[in-house]
XYZ file of C-alpha atoms in Angstrom:
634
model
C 0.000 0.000 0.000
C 2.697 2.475 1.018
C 4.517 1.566 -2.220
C 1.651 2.436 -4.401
C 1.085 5.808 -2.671
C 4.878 6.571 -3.409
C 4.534 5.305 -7.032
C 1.148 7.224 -7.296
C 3.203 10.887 -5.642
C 5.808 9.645 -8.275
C 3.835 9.037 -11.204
C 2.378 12.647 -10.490
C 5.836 14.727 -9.875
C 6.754 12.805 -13.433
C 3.868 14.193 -15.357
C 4.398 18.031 -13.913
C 7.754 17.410 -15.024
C 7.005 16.483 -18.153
C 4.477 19.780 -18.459
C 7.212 22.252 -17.493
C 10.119 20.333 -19.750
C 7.267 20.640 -22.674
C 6.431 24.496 -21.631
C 9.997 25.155 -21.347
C 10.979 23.846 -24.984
C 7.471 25.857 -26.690
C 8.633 29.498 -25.317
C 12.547 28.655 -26.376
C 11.127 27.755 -29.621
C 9.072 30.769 -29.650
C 5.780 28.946 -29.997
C 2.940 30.668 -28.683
C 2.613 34.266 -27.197
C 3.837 36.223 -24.340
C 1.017 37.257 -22.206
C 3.363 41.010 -20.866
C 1.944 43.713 -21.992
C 5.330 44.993 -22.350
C 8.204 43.987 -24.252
C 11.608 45.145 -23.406
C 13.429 46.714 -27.068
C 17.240 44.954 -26.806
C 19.743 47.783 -26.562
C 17.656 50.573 -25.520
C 16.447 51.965 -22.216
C 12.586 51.038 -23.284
C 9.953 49.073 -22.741
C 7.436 49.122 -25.855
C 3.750 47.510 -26.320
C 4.016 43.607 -27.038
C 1.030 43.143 -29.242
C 0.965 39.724 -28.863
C -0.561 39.721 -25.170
C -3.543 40.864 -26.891
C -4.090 37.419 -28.429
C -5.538 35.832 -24.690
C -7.869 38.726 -24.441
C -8.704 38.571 -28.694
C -9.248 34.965 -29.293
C -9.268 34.327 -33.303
C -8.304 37.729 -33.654
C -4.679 37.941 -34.126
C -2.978 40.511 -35.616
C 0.644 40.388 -37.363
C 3.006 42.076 -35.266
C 3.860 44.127 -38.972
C 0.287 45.580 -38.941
C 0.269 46.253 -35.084
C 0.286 49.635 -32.878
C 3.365 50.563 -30.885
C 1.731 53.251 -28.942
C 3.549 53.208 -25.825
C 7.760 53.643 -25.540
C 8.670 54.198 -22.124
C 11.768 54.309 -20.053
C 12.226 50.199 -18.929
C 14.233 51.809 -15.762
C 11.343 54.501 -14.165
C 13.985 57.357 -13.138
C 14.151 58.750 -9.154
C 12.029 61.979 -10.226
C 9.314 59.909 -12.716
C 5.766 59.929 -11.907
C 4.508 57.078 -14.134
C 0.981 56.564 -14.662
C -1.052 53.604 -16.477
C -4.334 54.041 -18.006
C -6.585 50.881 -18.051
C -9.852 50.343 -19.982
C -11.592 49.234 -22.958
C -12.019 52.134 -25.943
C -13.085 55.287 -24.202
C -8.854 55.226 -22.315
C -7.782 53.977 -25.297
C -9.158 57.388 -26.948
C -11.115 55.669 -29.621
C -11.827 56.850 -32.568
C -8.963 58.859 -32.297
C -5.112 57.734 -31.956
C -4.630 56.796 -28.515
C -1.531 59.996 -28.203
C -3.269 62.188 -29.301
C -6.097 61.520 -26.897
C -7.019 62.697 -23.286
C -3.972 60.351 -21.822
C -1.554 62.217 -23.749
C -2.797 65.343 -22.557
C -2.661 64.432 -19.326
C 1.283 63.910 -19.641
C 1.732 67.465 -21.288
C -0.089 69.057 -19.252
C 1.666 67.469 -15.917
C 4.714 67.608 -17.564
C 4.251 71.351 -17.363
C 2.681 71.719 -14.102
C 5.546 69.728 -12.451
C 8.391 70.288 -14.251
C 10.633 68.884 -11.780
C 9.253 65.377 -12.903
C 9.667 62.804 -15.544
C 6.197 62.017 -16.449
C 5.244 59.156 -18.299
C 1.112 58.306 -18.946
C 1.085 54.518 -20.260
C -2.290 53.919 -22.184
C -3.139 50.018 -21.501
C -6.797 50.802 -23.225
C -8.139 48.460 -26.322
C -11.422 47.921 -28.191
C -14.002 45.874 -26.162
C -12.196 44.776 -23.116
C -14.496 44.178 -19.791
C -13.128 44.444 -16.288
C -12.103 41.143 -16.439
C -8.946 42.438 -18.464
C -8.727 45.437 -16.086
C -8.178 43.148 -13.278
C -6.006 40.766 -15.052
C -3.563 43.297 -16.197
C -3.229 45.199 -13.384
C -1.737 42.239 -11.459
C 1.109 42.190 -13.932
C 1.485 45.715 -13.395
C 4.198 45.767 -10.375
C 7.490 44.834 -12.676
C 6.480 48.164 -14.713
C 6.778 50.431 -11.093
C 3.345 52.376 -11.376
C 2.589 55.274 -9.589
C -0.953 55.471 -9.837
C -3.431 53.654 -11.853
C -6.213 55.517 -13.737
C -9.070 53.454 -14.327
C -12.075 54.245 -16.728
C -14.442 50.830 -17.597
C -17.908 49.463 -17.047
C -18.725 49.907 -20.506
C -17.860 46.564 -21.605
C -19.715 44.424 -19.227
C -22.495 43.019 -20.857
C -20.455 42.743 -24.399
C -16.727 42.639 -23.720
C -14.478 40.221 -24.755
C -14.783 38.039 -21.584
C -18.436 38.796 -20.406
C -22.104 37.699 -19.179
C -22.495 36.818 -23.259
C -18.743 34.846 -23.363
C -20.325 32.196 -20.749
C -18.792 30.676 -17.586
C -19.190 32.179 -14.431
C -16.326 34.402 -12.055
C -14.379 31.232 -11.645
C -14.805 29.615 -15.049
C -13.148 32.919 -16.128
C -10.335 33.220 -13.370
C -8.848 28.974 -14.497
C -9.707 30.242 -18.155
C -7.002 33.564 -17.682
C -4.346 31.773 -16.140
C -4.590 28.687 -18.544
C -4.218 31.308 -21.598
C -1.017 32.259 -20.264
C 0.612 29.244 -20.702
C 2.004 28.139 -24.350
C 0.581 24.361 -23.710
C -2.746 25.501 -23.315
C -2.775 28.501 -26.117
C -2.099 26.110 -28.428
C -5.118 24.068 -27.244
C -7.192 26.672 -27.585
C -6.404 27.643 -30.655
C -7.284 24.632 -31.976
C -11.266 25.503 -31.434
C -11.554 29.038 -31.546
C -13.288 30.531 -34.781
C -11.021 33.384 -36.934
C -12.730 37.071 -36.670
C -13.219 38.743 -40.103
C -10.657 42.242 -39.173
C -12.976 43.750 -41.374
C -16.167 43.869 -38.686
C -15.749 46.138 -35.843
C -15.538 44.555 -32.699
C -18.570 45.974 -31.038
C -20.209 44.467 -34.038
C -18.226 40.928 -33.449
C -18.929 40.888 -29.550
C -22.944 41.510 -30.165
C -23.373 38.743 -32.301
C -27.348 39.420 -32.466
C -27.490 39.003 -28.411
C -30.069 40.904 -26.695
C -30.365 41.390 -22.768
C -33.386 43.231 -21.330
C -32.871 45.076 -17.969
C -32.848 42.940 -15.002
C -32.120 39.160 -16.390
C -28.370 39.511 -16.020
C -27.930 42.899 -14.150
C -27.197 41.247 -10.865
C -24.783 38.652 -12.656
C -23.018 41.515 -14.530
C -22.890 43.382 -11.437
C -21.333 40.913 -9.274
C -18.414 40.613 -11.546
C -17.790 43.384 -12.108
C -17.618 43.999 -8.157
C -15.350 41.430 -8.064
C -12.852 42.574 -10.455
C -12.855 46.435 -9.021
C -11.957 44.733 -5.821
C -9.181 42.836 -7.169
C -7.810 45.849 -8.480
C -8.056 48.064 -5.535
C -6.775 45.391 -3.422
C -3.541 45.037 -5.457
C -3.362 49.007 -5.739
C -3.253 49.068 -1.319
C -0.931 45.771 -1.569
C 1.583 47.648 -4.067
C 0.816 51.125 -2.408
C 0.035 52.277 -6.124
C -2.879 55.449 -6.079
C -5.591 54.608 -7.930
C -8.231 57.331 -9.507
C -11.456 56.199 -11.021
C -13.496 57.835 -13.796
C -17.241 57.534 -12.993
C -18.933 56.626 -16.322
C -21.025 58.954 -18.517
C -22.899 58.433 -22.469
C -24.092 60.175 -24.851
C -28.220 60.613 -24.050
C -29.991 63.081 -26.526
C -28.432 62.397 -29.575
C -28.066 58.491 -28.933
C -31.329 56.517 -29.388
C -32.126 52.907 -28.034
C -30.400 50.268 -30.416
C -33.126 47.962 -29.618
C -36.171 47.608 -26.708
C -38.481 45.407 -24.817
C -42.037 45.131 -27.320
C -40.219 46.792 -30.309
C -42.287 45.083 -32.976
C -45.541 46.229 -31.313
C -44.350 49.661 -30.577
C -42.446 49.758 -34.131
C -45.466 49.992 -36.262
C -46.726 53.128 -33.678
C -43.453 54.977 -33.951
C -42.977 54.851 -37.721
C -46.847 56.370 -38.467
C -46.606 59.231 -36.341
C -43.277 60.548 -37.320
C -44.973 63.704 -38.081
C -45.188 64.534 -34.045
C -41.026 64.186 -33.800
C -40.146 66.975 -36.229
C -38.496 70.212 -34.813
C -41.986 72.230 -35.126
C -44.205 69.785 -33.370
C -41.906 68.111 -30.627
C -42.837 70.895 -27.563
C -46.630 70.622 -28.824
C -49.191 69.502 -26.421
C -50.352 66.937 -28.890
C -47.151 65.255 -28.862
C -46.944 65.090 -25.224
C -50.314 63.575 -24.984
C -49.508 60.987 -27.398
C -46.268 59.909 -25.758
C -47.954 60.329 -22.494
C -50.878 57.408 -23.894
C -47.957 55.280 -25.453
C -46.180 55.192 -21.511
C -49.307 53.582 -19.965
C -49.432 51.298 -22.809
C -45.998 50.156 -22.760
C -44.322 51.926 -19.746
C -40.514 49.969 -19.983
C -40.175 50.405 -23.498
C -36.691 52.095 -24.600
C -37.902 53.356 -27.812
C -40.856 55.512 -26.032
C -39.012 56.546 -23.022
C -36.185 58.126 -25.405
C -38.994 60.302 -27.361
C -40.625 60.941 -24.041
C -37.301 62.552 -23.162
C -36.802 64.233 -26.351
C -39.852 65.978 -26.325
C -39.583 67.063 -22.298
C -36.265 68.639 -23.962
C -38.017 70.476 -26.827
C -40.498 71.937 -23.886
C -37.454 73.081 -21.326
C -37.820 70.502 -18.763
C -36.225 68.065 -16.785
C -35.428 65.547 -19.248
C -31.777 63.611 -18.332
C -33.531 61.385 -15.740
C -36.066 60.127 -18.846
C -32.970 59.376 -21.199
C -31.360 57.939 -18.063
C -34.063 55.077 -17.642
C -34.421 54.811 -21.847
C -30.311 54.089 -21.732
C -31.127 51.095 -18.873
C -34.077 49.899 -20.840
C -31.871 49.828 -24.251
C -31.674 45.669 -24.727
C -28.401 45.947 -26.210
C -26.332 47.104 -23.455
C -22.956 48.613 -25.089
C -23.733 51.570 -22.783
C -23.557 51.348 -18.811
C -26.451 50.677 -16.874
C -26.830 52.783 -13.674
C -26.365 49.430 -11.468
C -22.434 49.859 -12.586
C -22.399 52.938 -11.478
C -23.625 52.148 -8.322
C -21.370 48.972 -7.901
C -18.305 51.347 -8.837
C -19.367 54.035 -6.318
C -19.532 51.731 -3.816
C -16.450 49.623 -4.068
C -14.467 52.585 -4.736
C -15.400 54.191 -1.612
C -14.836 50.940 0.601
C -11.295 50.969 -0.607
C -11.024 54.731 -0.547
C -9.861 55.484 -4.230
C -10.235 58.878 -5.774
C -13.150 59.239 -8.024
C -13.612 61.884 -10.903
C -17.695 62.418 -11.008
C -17.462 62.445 -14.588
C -21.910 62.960 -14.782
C -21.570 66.131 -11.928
C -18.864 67.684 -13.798
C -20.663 67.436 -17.284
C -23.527 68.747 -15.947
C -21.617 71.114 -14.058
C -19.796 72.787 -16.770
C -22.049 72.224 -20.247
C -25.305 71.401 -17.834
C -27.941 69.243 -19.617
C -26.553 69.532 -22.770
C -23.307 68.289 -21.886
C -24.636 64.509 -22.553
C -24.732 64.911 -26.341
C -22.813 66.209 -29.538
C -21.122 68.714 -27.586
C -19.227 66.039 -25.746
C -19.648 62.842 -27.768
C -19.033 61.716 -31.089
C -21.084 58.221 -30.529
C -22.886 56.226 -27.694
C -20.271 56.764 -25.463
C -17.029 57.778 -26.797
C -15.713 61.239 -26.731
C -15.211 64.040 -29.466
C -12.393 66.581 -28.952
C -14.279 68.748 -26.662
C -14.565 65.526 -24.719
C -11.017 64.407 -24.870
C -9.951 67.560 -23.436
C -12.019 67.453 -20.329
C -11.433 64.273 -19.590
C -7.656 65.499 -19.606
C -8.214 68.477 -17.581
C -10.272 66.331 -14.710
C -7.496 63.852 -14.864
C -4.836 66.495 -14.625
C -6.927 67.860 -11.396
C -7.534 64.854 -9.768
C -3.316 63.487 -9.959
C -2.410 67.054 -8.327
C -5.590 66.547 -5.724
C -3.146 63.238 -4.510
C -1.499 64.136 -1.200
C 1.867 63.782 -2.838
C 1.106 66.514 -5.383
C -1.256 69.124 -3.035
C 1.390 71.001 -1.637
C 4.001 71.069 -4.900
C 2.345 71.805 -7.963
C 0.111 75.051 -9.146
C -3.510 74.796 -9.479
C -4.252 73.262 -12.562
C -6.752 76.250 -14.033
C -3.873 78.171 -14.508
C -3.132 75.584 -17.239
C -6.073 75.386 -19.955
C -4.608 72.632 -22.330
C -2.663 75.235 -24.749
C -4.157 75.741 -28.443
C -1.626 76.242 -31.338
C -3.245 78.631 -33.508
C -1.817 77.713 -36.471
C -0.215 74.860 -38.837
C 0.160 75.344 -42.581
C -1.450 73.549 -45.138
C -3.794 69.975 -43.762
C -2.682 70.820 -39.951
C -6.435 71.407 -38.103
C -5.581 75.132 -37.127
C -8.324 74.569 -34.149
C -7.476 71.068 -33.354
C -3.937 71.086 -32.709
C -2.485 71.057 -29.399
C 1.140 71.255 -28.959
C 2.774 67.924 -28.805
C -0.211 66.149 -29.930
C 0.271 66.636 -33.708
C -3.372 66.087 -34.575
C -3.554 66.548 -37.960
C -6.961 67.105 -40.326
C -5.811 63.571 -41.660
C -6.380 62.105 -38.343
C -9.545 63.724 -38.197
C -10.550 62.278 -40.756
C -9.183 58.767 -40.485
C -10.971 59.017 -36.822
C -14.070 60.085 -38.443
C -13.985 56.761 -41.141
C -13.540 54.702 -37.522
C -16.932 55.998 -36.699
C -18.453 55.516 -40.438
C -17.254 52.287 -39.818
C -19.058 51.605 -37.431
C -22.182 53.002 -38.114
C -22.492 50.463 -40.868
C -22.374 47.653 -38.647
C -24.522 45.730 -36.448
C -26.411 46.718 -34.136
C -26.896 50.552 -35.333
C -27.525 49.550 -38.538
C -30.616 47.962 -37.748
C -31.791 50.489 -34.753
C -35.229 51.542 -34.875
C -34.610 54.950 -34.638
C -31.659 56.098 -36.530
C -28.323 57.226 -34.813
C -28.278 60.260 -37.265
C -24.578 61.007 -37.288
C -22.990 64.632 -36.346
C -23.651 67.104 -39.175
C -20.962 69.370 -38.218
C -18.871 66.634 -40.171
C -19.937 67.551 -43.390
C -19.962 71.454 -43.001
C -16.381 71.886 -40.882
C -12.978 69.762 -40.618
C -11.930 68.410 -43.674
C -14.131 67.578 -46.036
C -14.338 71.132 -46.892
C -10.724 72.594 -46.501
C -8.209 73.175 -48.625
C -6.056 71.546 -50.348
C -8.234 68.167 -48.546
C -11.139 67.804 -49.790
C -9.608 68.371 -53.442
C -6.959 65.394 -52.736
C -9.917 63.450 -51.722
C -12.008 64.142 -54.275
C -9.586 62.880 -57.081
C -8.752 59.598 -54.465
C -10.236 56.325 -55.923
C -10.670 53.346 -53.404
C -9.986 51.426 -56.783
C -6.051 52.306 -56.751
C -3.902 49.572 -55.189
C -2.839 52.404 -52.478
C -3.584 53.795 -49.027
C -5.479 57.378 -48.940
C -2.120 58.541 -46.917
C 0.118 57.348 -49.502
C -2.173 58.827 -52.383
C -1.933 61.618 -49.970
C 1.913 62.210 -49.173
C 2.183 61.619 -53.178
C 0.038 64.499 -54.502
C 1.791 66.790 -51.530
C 5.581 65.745 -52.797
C 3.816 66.832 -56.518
C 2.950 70.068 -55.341
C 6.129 70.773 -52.796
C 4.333 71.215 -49.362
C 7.320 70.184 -47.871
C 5.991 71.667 -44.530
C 2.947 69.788 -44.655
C 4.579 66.763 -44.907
C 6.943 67.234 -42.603
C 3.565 67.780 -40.450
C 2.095 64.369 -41.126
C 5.085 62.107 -41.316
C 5.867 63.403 -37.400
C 2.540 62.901 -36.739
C 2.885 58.979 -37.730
C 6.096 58.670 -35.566
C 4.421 60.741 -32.382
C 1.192 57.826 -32.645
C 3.721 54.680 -33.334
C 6.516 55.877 -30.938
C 7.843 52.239 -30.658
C 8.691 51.015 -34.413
C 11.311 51.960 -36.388
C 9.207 52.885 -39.314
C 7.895 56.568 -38.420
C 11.157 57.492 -37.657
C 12.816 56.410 -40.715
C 10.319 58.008 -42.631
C 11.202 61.504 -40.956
C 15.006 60.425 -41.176
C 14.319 59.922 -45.593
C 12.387 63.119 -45.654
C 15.132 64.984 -43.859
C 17.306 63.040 -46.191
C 15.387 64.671 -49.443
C 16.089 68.091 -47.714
C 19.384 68.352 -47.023
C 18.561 68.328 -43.458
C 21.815 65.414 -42.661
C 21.920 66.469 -39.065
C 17.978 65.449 -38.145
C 18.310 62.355 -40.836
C 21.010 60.873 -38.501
C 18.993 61.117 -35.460
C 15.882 60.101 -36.436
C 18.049 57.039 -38.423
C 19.296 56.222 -35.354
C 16.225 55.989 -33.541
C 15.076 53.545 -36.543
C 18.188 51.178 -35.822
C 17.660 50.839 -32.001
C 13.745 49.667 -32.117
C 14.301 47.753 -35.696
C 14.920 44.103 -36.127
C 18.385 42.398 -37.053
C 17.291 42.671 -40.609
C 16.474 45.877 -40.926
C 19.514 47.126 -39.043
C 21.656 46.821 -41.469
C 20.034 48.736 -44.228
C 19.495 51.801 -41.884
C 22.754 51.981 -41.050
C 24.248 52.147 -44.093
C 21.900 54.979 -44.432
C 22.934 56.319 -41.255
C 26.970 56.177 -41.598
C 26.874 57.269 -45.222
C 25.206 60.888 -44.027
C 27.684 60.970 -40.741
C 30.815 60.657 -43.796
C 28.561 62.825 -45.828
C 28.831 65.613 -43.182
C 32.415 64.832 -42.521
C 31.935 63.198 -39.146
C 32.263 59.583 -39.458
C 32.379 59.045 -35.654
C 28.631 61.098 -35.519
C 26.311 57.625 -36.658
C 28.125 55.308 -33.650
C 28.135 58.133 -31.263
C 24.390 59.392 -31.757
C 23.461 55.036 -31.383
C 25.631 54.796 -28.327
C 23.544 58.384 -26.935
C 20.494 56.802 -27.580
C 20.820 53.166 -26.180
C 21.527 55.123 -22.744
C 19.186 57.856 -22.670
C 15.737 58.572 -23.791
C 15.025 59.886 -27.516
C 13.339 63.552 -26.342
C 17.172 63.901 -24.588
C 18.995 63.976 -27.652
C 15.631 65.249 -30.013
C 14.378 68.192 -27.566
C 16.152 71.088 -28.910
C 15.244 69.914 -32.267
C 11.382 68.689 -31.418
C 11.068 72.816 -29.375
C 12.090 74.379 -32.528
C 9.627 72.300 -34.896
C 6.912 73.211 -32.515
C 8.251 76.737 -32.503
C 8.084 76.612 -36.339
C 4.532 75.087 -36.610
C 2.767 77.852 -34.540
C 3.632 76.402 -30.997
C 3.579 78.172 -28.051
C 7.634 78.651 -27.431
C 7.542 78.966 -23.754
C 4.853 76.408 -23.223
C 6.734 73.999 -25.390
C 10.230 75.270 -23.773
C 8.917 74.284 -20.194
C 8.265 71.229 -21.280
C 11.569 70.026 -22.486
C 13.826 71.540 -20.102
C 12.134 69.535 -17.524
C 12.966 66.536 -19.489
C 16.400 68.049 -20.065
C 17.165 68.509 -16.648
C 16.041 64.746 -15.933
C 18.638 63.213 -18.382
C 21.310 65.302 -17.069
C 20.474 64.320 -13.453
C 19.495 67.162 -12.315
């Protein structure tokens, strides 16, 4: 008997043996995926994004690491004077529809780098498309290697349709065994074997609905729970790790967003659609129309559909309207915006654990009142315009310096409006730039096709009520200035090339050299980690007899490019540094930047730029000798 137990203890130790030999042998071979969210760039002081890690939250939806975003490129060693800060999320902290730097996070970094010069600030955006709380919670706890300062925190709007959800299956523990088995190579490859490919070309709000509808109240309390679960698990590892944490209470867009679907829509359908003449802009605030909707609420008193007119019409008549489009949002069956149970859950676990909150709702109301919770702040159901980018920044800026560490040392933050440059030459936005951002009218308009996108997908294609989109995007922005609207005019989707190509090709035509100088820097500043943005600056420089910038931005291209690329660049690289007569200036400028961070060797340039483009000089000045005075240890 005893021999069989130590057989049995034997037999067991074998077979764990045998996993971790077998484990071991997949991640030297490089099979499978690294689940870090990081990946450290060999011979350079960064860490970068890995896109791989996105694979265990993105099942069947992989993307090649050639057609992936490097938006993050921070320091891998967090200096004595850096304040680091990690935003977590699904698409609102990612900054969706626009580029994630040029977005509220990145705001939040200029605008503290200002405000506290005496800092190294770093604001790490760990936001993506569709991810529930369940990622929040699972990334944080590999958060600790990465030294975080504070965590900045704004979900609950993937809940009910995020990539691990109420509509993915499995309760809280199902999903807890299902994480941890993803991270190991054994069990990825397992998985792969039954998981279905995603077409890239449907949006993943589209992908996640899948035709799933959940009226209010059958999984509220389920939806809830987990999601109390996961805030918990974050806070808790915030106290453990002594990491600040500051929450963003959820808001949505209410006027101008309409229920995608409701409880009794195909009785209520056929009432709506023959009495469209009572929702027109001269009849809405008519008695008549208020006794109608008033009739259709005792009829069918939890439909979405009704509630929303109901609201619209209290609107047209100046009352009290928010609490109507409050209770249509809960009663929308397809979820994709919060319910107000979330918000309840989050106030409550938040203040158990004491983390700061930012009232998002008060201060909306606060500043823009009633009509803050439509166009003027939104662009969708629930992600932000400009105007809503920017607040977001400024409330995040306030509530870091409202942190005991930062009460007594930094200036109030109204003294700091986010600075406007006035103006940019040729397809700059003159009213949408903000210095160091380098939002360009292209990425306006590539974050307005994100929308168009997907407006033409399931579920607001179907909606009973149209989402009518913004029509301040066919009268302003670009698709009526000049020289845009002409270059896309003459743009046909039938050429075998990208609109920015097309684009950069009629600009070399017509010599806008400063306009292209615009938009490639804008491409490096929103993929900081791959070589490609910089090499593209380092070629145009090239073109312009500008040797000194080529070799800097060349070099920057060798450090974060692979072994095969390497060589090609610096050829590139040496051949200007013998051009100029300094043959010793392509090794010297690689050995500077392996040791120090690129803004240390690029500030005086990346100032003067600004300076050039409209900047503000002082603003922009402030900024980099801060960053100065970190890399020479001051």
């Amino acid at each position: 008997m005893k021999k069989g137990w130590m057989y049995g203890i034997l037999f067991f130790f074998l077979w764990i043996g045998m996993f971790f030999l077998l484990e071991g042998i997949l991640r030297v071979m490089g099979i499978g995926y690294s689940t870090e969210p990081f990946e450290r760039v060999a011979g350079t002081p960064y860490f970068r994004d890995n896109p791989d890690f996105l694979n265990k939250y993105y099942p069947g939806r992989r993307t090649p690491r050639s057609e992936a975003k490097f938006k993050n490129l921070f320091l891998a060693q967090k200096p004595t004077n850096g304040l680091r800060i990690f935003v977590l999320g699904g698409s609102t902290a990612q900054g969706w529809p626009f580029e994630p730097n040029q977005s509220f996070t990145k705001m939040i970094e200029i605008q503290l780098q200002f405000l506290l010069p005496e800092k190294h600030i770093e604001v790490i955006n760990l936001g993506y498309s569709a991810m529930s709380s369940y990622y929040v919670a699972d990334v944080t706890r590999k958060l600790a290697r990465y030294q975080p300062d504070i965590i900045v925190l704004y979900t609950g709007q993937n809940e009910y349709y995020g990539t691990l959800s109420v509509t993915t299956g499995g309760g809280d523990l199902s999903k807890q065994i299902y994480l941890f088995l993803r991270e190991w190579r054994i069990f990825q490859i397992l998985f792969a074997l039954f998981e279905k490919s995603q077409k890239p070309s449907k949006t993943m709000m589209a992908a996640q609905f899948s035709g799933r509808q959940l009226p209010m109240g059958e999984k509220d309390a389920e939806v809830a729970d987990a999601f109390r679960r996961n805030l918990t698990r974050v806070f808790s590892w915030a106290k453990k790790h002594h990491v600040e944490v500051i929450v963003y209470k959820m808001a949505a867009n209410l006027i101008h967003m309409p229920p995608f679907a409701s409880e009794g829509e195909r009785e209520v359908a056929p009432l709506i659609l023959s009495n469209t003449h009572f929702f027109r802009h001269e009849t809405w605030q008519t008695v008549s129309t208020a006794q109608l909707l008033s009739n259709w609420r005792t009829t069918y008193p939890n439909n979405a559909h009704i509630l929303y007119l109901d609201g619209l019409a209290r609107r047209a008549r100046k009352e009290e309207f928010l609490d109507i489009l409050k209770q249509a949002k809960d009663r929308d069956t397809i979820p994709f915006r919060y319910r107000e149970i979330l918000q309840d859950v989050l106030s409550n676990a938040g203040a158990h654990w004491h983390v700061s909150f930012i009232p998002l709702h008060q201060k909306i109301k606060e500043v823009y009142g009633s009509e803050g919770f439509g166009r003027k702040l939104f662009i969708d159901h629930l992600h932000f315009n400009y105007t809503g980018q920017r607040l977001l920044a400024n409330l995040g800026v306030e509530a870091v310096l409202s942190l005991k560490d930062f009460k007594t040392k930094a200036p109030s933050s109204n003294a700091l409006p986010l600075k406007e440059v006035s103006h940019l030459p040729g397809l700059a936005h003159e009213d949408w730039i903000d210095a160091g951002l380098w939002l360009t009218v292209y990425d306006e308009f590539m974050a307005i096709q994100n929308i168009l996108t997907l407006l033409s997908q399931s579920p607001y294609k179907d909606m009973l009520i149209p989402y009518t989109k913004d029509p301040a995007w066919g009268e302003i922005g670009m698709l009526t200035r000049k020289p845009f609207s002409e270059i896309l005019a003459s743009f046909s989707s039938k050429k075998n090339q990208s609109f920015g190509n097309y684009l950069l090709s009629r600009l070399t035509d017509n010599k806008e050299w400063e306009t292209i100088e615009v938009l490639l820097q804008a491409y490096r500043h929103n993929n900081p980690g791959i070589p490609t943005g910089y090499k593209n600056c380092a070629e145009f420089y090239t073109s312009r007899n500008r040797y000194e910038e080529a070799i800097q931005f060349y070099a920057m291209a060798y450090l974060l490019a692979e072994k095969k690329e390497r060589l090609e660049i610096e050829k590139k690289g040496q051949s200007l540094a013998r051009m100029l007569g300094k043959p010793d200036q392509w090794r010297e400028t690689i050995d500077f930047l392996a040791k120090n961070p690129w803004p240390c060797y690029n500030s005086s340039n990346s100032a003067t730029v600004m300076h050039k483009k409209g900047g503000n000089r002082e603003f922009i000045g402030e900024i980099f000798e801060g960053i100065l005075a970190f890399c020479q240890g001051k």
